[in-house]
mmCIF file of C-alpha atoms in Angstrom:
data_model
loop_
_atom_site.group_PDB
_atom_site.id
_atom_site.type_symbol
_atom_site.label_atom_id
_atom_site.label_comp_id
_atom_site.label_asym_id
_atom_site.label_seq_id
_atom_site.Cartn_x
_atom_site.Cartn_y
_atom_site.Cartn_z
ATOM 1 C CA UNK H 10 31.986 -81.973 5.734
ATOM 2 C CA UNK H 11 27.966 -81.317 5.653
ATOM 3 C CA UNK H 12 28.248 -78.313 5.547
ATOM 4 C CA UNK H 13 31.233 -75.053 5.043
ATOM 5 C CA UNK H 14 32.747 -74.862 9.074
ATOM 6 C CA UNK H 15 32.980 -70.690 8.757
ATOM 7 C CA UNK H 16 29.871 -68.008 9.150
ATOM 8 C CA UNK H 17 28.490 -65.821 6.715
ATOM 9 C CA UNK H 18 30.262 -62.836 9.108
ATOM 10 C CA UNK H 19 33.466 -64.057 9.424
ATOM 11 C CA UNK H 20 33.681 -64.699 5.157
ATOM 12 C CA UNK H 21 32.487 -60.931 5.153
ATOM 13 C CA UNK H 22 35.130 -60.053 7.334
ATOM 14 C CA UNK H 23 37.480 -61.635 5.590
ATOM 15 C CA UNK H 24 36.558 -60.374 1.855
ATOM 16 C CA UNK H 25 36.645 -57.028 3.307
ATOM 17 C CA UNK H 26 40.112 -57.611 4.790
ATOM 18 C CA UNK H 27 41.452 -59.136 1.754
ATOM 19 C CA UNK H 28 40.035 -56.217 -0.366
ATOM 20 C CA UNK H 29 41.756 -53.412 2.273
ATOM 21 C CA UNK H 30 45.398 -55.600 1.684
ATOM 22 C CA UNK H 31 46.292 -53.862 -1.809
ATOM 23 C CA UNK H 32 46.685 -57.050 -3.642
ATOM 24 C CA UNK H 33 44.743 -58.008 -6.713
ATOM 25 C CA UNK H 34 42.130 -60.706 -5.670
ATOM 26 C CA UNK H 35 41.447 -63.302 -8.591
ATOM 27 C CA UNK H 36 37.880 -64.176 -8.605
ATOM 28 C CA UNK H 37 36.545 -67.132 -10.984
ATOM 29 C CA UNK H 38 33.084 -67.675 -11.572
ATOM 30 C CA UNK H 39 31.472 -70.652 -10.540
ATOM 31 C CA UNK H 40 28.830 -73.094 -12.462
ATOM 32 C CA UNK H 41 27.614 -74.610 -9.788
ATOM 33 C CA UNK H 42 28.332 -75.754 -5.882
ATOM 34 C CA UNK H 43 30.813 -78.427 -6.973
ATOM 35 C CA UNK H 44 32.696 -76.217 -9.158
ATOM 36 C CA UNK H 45 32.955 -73.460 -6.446
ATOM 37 C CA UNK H 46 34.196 -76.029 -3.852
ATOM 38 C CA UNK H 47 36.754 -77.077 -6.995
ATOM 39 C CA UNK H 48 38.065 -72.864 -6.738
ATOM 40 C CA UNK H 49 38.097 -73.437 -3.531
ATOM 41 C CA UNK H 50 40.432 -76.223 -3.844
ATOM 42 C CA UNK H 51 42.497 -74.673 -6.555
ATOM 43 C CA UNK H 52 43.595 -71.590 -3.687
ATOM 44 C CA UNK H 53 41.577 -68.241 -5.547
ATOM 45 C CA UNK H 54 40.796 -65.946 -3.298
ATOM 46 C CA UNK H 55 36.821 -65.869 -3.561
ATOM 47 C CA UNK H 56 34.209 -67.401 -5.445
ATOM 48 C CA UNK H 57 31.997 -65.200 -8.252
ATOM 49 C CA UNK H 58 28.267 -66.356 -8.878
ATOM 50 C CA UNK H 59 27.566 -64.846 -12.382
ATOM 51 C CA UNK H 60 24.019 -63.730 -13.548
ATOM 52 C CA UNK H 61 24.679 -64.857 -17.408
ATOM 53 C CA UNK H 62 25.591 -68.127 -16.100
ATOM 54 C CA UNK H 63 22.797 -68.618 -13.301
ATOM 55 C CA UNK H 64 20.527 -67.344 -16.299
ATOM 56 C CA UNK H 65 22.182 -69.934 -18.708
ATOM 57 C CA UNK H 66 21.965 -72.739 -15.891
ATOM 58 C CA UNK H 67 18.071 -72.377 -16.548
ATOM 59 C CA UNK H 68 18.184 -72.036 -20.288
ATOM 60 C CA UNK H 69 17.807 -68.580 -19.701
ATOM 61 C CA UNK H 70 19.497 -65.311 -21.527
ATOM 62 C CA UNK H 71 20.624 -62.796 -19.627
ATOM 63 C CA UNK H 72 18.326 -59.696 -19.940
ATOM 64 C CA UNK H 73 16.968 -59.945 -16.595
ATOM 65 C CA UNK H 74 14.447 -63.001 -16.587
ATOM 66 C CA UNK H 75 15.686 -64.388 -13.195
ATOM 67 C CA UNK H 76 14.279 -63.538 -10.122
ATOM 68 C CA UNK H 77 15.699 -62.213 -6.531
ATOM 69 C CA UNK H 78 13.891 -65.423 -4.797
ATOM 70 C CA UNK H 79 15.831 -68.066 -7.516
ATOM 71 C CA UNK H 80 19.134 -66.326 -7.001
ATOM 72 C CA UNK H 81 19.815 -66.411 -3.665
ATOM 73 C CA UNK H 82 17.508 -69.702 -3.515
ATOM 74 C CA UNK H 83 20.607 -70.484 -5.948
ATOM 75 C CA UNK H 84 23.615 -68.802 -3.727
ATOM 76 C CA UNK H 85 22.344 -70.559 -0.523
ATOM 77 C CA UNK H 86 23.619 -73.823 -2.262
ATOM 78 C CA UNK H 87 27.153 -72.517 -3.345
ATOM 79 C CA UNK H 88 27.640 -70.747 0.150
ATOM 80 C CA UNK H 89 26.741 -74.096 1.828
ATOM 81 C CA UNK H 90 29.968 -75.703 0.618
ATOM 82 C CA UNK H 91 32.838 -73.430 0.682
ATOM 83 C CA UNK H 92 34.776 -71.216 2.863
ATOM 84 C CA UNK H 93 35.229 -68.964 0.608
ATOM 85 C CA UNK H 94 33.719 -65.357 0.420
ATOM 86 C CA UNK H 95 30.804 -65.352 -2.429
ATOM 87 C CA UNK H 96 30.010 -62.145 -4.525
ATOM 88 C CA UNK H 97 26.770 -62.136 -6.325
ATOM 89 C CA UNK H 98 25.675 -60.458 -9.562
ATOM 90 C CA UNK H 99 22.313 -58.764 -8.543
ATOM 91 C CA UNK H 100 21.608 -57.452 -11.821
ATOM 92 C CA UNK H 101 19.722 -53.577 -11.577
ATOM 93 C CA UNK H 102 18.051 -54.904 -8.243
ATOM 94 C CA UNK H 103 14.980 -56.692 -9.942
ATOM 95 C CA UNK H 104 13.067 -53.946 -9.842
ATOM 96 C CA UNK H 105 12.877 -50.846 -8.115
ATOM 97 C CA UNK H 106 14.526 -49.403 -5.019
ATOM 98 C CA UNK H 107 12.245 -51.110 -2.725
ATOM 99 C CA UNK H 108 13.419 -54.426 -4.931
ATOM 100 C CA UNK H 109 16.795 -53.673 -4.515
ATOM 101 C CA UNK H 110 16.627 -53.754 -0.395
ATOM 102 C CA UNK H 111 14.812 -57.053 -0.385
ATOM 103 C CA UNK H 112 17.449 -58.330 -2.552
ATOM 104 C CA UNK H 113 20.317 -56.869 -0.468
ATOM 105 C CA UNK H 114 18.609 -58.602 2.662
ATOM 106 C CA UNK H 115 17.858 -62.032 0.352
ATOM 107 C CA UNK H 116 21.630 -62.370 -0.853
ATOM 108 C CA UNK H 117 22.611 -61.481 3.212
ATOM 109 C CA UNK H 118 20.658 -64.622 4.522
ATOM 110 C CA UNK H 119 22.326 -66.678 1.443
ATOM 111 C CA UNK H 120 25.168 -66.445 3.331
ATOM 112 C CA UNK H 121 26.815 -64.237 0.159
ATOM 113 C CA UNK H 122 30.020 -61.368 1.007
ATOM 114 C CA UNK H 123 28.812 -58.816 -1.127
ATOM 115 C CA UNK H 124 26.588 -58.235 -4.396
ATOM 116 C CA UNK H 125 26.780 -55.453 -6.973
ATOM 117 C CA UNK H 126 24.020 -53.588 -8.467
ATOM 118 C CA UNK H 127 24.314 -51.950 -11.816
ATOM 119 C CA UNK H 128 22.985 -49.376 -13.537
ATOM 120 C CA UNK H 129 20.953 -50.502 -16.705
ATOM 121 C CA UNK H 130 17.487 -50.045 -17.286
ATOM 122 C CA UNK H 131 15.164 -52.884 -17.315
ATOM 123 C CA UNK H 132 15.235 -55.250 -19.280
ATOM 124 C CA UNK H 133 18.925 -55.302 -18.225
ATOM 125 C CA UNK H 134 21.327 -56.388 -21.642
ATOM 126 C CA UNK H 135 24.682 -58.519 -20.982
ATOM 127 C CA UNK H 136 27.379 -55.649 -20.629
ATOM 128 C CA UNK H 137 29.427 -56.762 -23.606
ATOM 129 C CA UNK H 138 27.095 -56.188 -25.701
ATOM 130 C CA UNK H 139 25.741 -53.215 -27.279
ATOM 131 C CA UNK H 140 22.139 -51.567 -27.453
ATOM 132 C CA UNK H 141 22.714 -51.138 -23.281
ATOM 133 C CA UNK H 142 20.487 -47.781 -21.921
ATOM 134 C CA UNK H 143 21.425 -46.518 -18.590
ATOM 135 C CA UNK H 144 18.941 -44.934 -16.222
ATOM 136 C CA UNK H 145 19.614 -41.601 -14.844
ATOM 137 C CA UNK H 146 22.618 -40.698 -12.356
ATOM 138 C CA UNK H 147 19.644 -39.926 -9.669
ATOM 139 C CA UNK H 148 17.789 -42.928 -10.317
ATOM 140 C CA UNK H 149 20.447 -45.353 -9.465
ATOM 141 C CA UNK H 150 21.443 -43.174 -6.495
ATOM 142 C CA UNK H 151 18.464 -43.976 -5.143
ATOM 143 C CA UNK H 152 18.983 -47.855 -5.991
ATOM 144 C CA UNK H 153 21.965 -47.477 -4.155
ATOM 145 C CA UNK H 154 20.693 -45.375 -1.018
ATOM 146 C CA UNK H 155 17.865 -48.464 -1.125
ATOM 147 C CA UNK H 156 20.913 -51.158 -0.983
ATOM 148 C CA UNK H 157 22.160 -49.096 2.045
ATOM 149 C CA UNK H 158 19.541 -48.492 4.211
ATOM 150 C CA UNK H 159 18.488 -52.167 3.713
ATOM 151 C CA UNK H 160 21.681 -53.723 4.298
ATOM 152 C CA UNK H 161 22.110 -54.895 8.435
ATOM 153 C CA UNK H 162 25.401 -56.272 8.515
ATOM 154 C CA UNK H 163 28.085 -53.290 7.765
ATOM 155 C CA UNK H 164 30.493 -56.099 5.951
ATOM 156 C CA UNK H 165 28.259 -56.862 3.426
ATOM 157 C CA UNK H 166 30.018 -55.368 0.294
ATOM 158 C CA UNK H 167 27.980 -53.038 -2.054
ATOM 159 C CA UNK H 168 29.559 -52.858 -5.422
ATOM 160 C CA UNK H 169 28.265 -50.141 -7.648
ATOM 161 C CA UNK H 170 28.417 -51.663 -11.430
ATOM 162 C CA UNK H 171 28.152 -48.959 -14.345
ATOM 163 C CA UNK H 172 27.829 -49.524 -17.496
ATOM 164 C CA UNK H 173 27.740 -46.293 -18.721
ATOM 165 C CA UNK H 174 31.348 -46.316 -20.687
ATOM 166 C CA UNK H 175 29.596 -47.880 -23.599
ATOM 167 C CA UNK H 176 26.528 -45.157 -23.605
ATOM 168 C CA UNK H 177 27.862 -41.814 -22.434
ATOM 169 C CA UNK H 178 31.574 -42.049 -22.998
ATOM 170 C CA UNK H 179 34.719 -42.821 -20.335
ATOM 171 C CA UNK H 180 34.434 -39.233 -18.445
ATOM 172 C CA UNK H 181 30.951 -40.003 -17.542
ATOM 173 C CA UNK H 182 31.341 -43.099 -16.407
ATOM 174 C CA UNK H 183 33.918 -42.005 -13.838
ATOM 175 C CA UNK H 184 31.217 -39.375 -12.684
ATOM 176 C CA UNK H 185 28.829 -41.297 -12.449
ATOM 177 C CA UNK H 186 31.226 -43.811 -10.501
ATOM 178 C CA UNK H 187 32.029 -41.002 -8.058
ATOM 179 C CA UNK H 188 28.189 -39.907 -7.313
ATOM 180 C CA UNK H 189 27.610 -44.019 -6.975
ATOM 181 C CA UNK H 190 30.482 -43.821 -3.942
ATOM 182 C CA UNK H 191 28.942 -40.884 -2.849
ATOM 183 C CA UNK H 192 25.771 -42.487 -2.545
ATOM 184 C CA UNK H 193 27.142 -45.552 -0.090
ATOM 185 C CA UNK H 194 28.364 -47.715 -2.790
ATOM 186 C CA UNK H 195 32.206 -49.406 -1.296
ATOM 187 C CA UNK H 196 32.952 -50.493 -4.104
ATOM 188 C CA UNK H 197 32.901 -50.087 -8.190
ATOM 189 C CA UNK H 198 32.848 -52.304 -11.172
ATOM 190 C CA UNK H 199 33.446 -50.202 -14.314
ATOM 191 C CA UNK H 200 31.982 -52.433 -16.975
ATOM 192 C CA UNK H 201 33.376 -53.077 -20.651
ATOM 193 C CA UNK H 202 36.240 -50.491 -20.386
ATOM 194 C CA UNK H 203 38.365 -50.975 -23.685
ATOM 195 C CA UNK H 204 41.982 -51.069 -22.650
ATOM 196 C CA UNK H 205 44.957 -49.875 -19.929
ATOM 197 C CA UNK H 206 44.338 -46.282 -20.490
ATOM 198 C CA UNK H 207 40.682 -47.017 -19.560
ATOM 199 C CA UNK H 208 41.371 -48.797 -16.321
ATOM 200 C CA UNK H 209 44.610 -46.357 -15.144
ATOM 201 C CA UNK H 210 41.828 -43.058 -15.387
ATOM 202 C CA UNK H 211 39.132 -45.103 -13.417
ATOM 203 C CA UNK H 212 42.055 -45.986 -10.841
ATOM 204 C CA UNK H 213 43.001 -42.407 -10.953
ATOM 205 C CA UNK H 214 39.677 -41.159 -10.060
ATOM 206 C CA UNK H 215 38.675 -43.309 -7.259
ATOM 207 C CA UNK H 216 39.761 -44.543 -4.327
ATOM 208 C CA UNK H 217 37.860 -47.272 -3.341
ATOM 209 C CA UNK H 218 38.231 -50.735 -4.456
ATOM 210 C CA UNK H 219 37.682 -51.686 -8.192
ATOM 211 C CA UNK H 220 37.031 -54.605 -10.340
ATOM 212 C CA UNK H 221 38.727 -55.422 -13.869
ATOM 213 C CA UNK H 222 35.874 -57.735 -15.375
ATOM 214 C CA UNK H 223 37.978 -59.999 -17.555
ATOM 215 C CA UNK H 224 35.412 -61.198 -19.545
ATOM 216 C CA UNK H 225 35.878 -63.304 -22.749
ATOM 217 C CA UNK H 226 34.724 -62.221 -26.407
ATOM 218 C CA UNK H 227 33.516 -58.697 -24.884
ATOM 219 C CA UNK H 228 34.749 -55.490 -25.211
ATOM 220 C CA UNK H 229 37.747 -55.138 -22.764
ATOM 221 C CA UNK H 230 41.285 -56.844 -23.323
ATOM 222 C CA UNK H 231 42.017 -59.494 -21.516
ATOM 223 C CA UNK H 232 44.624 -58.130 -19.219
ATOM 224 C CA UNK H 233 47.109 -60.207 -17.126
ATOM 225 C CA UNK H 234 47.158 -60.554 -13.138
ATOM 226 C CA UNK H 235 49.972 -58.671 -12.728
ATOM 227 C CA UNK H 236 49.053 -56.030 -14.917
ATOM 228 C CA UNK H 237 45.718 -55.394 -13.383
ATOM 229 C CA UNK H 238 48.058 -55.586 -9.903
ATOM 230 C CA UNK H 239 50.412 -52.672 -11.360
ATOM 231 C CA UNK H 240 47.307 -50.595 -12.501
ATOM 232 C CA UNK H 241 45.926 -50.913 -9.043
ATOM 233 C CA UNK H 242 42.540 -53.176 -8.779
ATOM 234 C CA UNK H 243 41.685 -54.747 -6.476
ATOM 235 C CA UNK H 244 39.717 -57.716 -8.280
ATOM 236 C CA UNK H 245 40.438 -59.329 -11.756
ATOM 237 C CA UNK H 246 37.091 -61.225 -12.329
ATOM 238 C CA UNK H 247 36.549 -64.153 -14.779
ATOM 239 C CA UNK H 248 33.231 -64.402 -14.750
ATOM 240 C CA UNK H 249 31.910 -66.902 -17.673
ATOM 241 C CA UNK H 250 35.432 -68.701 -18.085
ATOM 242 C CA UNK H 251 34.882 -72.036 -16.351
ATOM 243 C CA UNK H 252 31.707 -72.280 -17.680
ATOM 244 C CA UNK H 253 32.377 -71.548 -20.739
ATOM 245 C CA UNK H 254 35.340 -74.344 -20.618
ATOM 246 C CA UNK H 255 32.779 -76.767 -20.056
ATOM 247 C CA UNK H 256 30.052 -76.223 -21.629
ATOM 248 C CA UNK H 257 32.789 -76.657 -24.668
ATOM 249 C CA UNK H 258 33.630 -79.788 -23.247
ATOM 250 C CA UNK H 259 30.398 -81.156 -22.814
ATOM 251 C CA UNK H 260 29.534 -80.475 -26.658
ATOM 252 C CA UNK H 261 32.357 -81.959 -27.574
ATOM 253 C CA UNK H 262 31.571 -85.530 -25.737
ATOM 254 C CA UNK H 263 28.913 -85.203 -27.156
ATOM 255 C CA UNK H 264 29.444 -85.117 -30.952
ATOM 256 C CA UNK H 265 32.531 -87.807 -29.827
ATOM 257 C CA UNK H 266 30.237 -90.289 -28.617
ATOM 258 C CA UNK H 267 27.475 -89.338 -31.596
ATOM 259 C CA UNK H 268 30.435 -90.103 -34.139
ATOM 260 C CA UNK H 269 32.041 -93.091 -31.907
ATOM 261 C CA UNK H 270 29.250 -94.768 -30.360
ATOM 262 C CA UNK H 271 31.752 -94.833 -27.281
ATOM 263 C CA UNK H 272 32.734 -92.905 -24.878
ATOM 264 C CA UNK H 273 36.224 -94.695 -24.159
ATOM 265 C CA UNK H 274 38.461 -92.273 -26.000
ATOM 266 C CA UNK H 275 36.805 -89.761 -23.384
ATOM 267 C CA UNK H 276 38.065 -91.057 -20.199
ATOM 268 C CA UNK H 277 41.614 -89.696 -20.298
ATOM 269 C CA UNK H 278 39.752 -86.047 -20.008
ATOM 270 C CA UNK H 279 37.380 -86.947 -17.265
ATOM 271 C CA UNK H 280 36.971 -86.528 -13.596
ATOM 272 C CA UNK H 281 37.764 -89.816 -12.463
ATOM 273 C CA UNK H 282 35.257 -91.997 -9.906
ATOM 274 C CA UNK H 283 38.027 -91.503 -7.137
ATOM 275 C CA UNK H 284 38.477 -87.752 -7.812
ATOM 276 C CA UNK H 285 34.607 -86.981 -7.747
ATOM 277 C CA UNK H 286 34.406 -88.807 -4.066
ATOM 278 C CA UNK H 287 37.359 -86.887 -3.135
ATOM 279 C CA UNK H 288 35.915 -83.823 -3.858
ATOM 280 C CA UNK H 289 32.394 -84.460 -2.616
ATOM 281 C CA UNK H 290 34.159 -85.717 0.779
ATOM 282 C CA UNK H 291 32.450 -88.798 0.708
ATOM 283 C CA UNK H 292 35.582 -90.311 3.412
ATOM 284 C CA UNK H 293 34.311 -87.449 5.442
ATOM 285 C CA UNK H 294 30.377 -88.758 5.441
ATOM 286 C CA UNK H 295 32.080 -92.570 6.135
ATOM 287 C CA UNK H 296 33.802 -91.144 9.433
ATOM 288 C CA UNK H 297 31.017 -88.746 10.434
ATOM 289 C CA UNK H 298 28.247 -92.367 10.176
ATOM 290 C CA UNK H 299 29.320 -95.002 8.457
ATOM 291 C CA UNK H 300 26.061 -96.463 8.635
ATOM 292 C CA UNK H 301 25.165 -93.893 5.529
ATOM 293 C CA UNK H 302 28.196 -93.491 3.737
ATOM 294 C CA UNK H 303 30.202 -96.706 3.612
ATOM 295 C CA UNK H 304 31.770 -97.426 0.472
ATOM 296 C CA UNK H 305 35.081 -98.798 -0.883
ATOM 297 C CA UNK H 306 36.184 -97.733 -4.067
ATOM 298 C CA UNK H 307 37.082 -100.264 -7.246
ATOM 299 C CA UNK H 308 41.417 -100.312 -8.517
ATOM 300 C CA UNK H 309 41.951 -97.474 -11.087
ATOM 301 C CA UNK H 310 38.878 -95.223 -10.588
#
């Protein structure tokens, strides 16, 4: 009801148990609370909170604009309604090392699982596209080490992203990977890797959990769950999809009711009345005081 019945812990516990079980956790991205408590609904595994789509939510593009404060400011609100485990994109840290341990204890009292921390210079750049810089191995060893020390619950997952396949090459990517482990990362999310091949030599060379970023229109094929399962990873992401999806939809309404002056030939695609309230839980808020939730719903809605 009011609020998700589980604890920040246990959902930490949990992602980390779920992540130690050697199956391949599918993680969708959410738009906003409603949508997460919708993946919820739907059975995945965990919820994703995107950067390019919390930048997008404020009109934003994603080269690092937000801010630590409006993310998890922004994550407090997903975590509030579902039970499931929440992993953040934390960009490079938004800032410097010193950054990056406020925002590993800021994403903690959001209630999130885990965050990963990647490592582009700033501005950051969307890792599908190109024109990315890296800083140095050492540098972002330190971002980590930062994320570490800071970090006071030991389940709270620290996911090393690199994005260095795109700049230096496969072979350094994997090294840098390793020295990212090394440094206290528990997990790694090799970003914009171009096919199998890619994905098998990442597998090969580490042996902590990975994620398969299963991004549209980037740079990586869009790989099946059961492939990603037989190479080994432990998380196929989709981390734009659903917003994506609707933000499609939404355009499309709106040129329909431009061009129809109507919105009827719309209703067969929307959430009805009854389907919104059953989401939302508004029986729930009737039971728990019907004094300020009392409502009875019209035929066909």
């Amino acid at each position: 009801m009011l609020h998700t019945r589980t604890t920040p812990a246990s959902r930490r516990r949990s992602f980390r148990e779920q992540l130690a079980s050697g199956r391949l956790l599918r993680i969708p991205g959410a738009i906003n609370p409603y949508s997460a408590k919708l993946v919820q609904q739907a059975g995945f595994d965990a919820v994703y909170l995107s950067g390019a789509v919390l930048a997008a939510d404020l009109g934003l593009p994603d080269i690092g604009l937000t801010t630590s404060t409006e993310i998890a400011a922004r994550a407090q609100q997903f975590t509030r309604v579902t039970d499931l485990p929440a992993l953040v994109d934390a960009d490079i840290g938004f800032g410097e090392p010193m950054n990056a341990a406020r925002t590993v204890q800021l994403m903690e009292d959001a209630g999130l699982a885990g965050l990963h921390l990647e490592d582009q210079v700033n501005p950051k750049r969307c890792g599908h596209l190109d024109g990315k810089s890296v800083v140095p191995r050492e540098e972002m060893g330190r971002r980590l080490r930062a994320a570490v020390d800071a970090r006071r619950d030991p389940d709270f997952l620290l996911m090393a992203r690199t994005d260095a396949r795109a700049v230096e090459g496969l072979t350094a990517a994997i090294d840098r990977a390793k020295a990212y482990v090394d440094a206290g990362a528990d997990a790694v999310f090799p970003e914009a890797l171009a096919d199998e091949a890619e994905f098998e030599a990442f597998r090969r060379a580490l042996d902590v959990p990975l994620l398969a970023n299963m991004t549209e229109f980037g740079k990586s094929r869009l790989l099946d769950a059961r492939t990603l399962e037989n190479l080994g990873y432990n998380i196929a992401l989709y981390p734009v999809t659903f917003f994506r999806l609707a933000m499609g939809a939404v355009e499309d309404g709106l040129r329909t009711l431009a061009a129809e002056g109507t919105q009827e030939s719309l209703l067969p695609r929307m959430h009805t009345r009854s389907r919104l309230y059953e989401v939302l839980g508004y029986e729930e808020y009737a039971a728990f005081d019907s004094t300020v939730a009392d409502f009875t719903l019209p035929p066909g809605n």
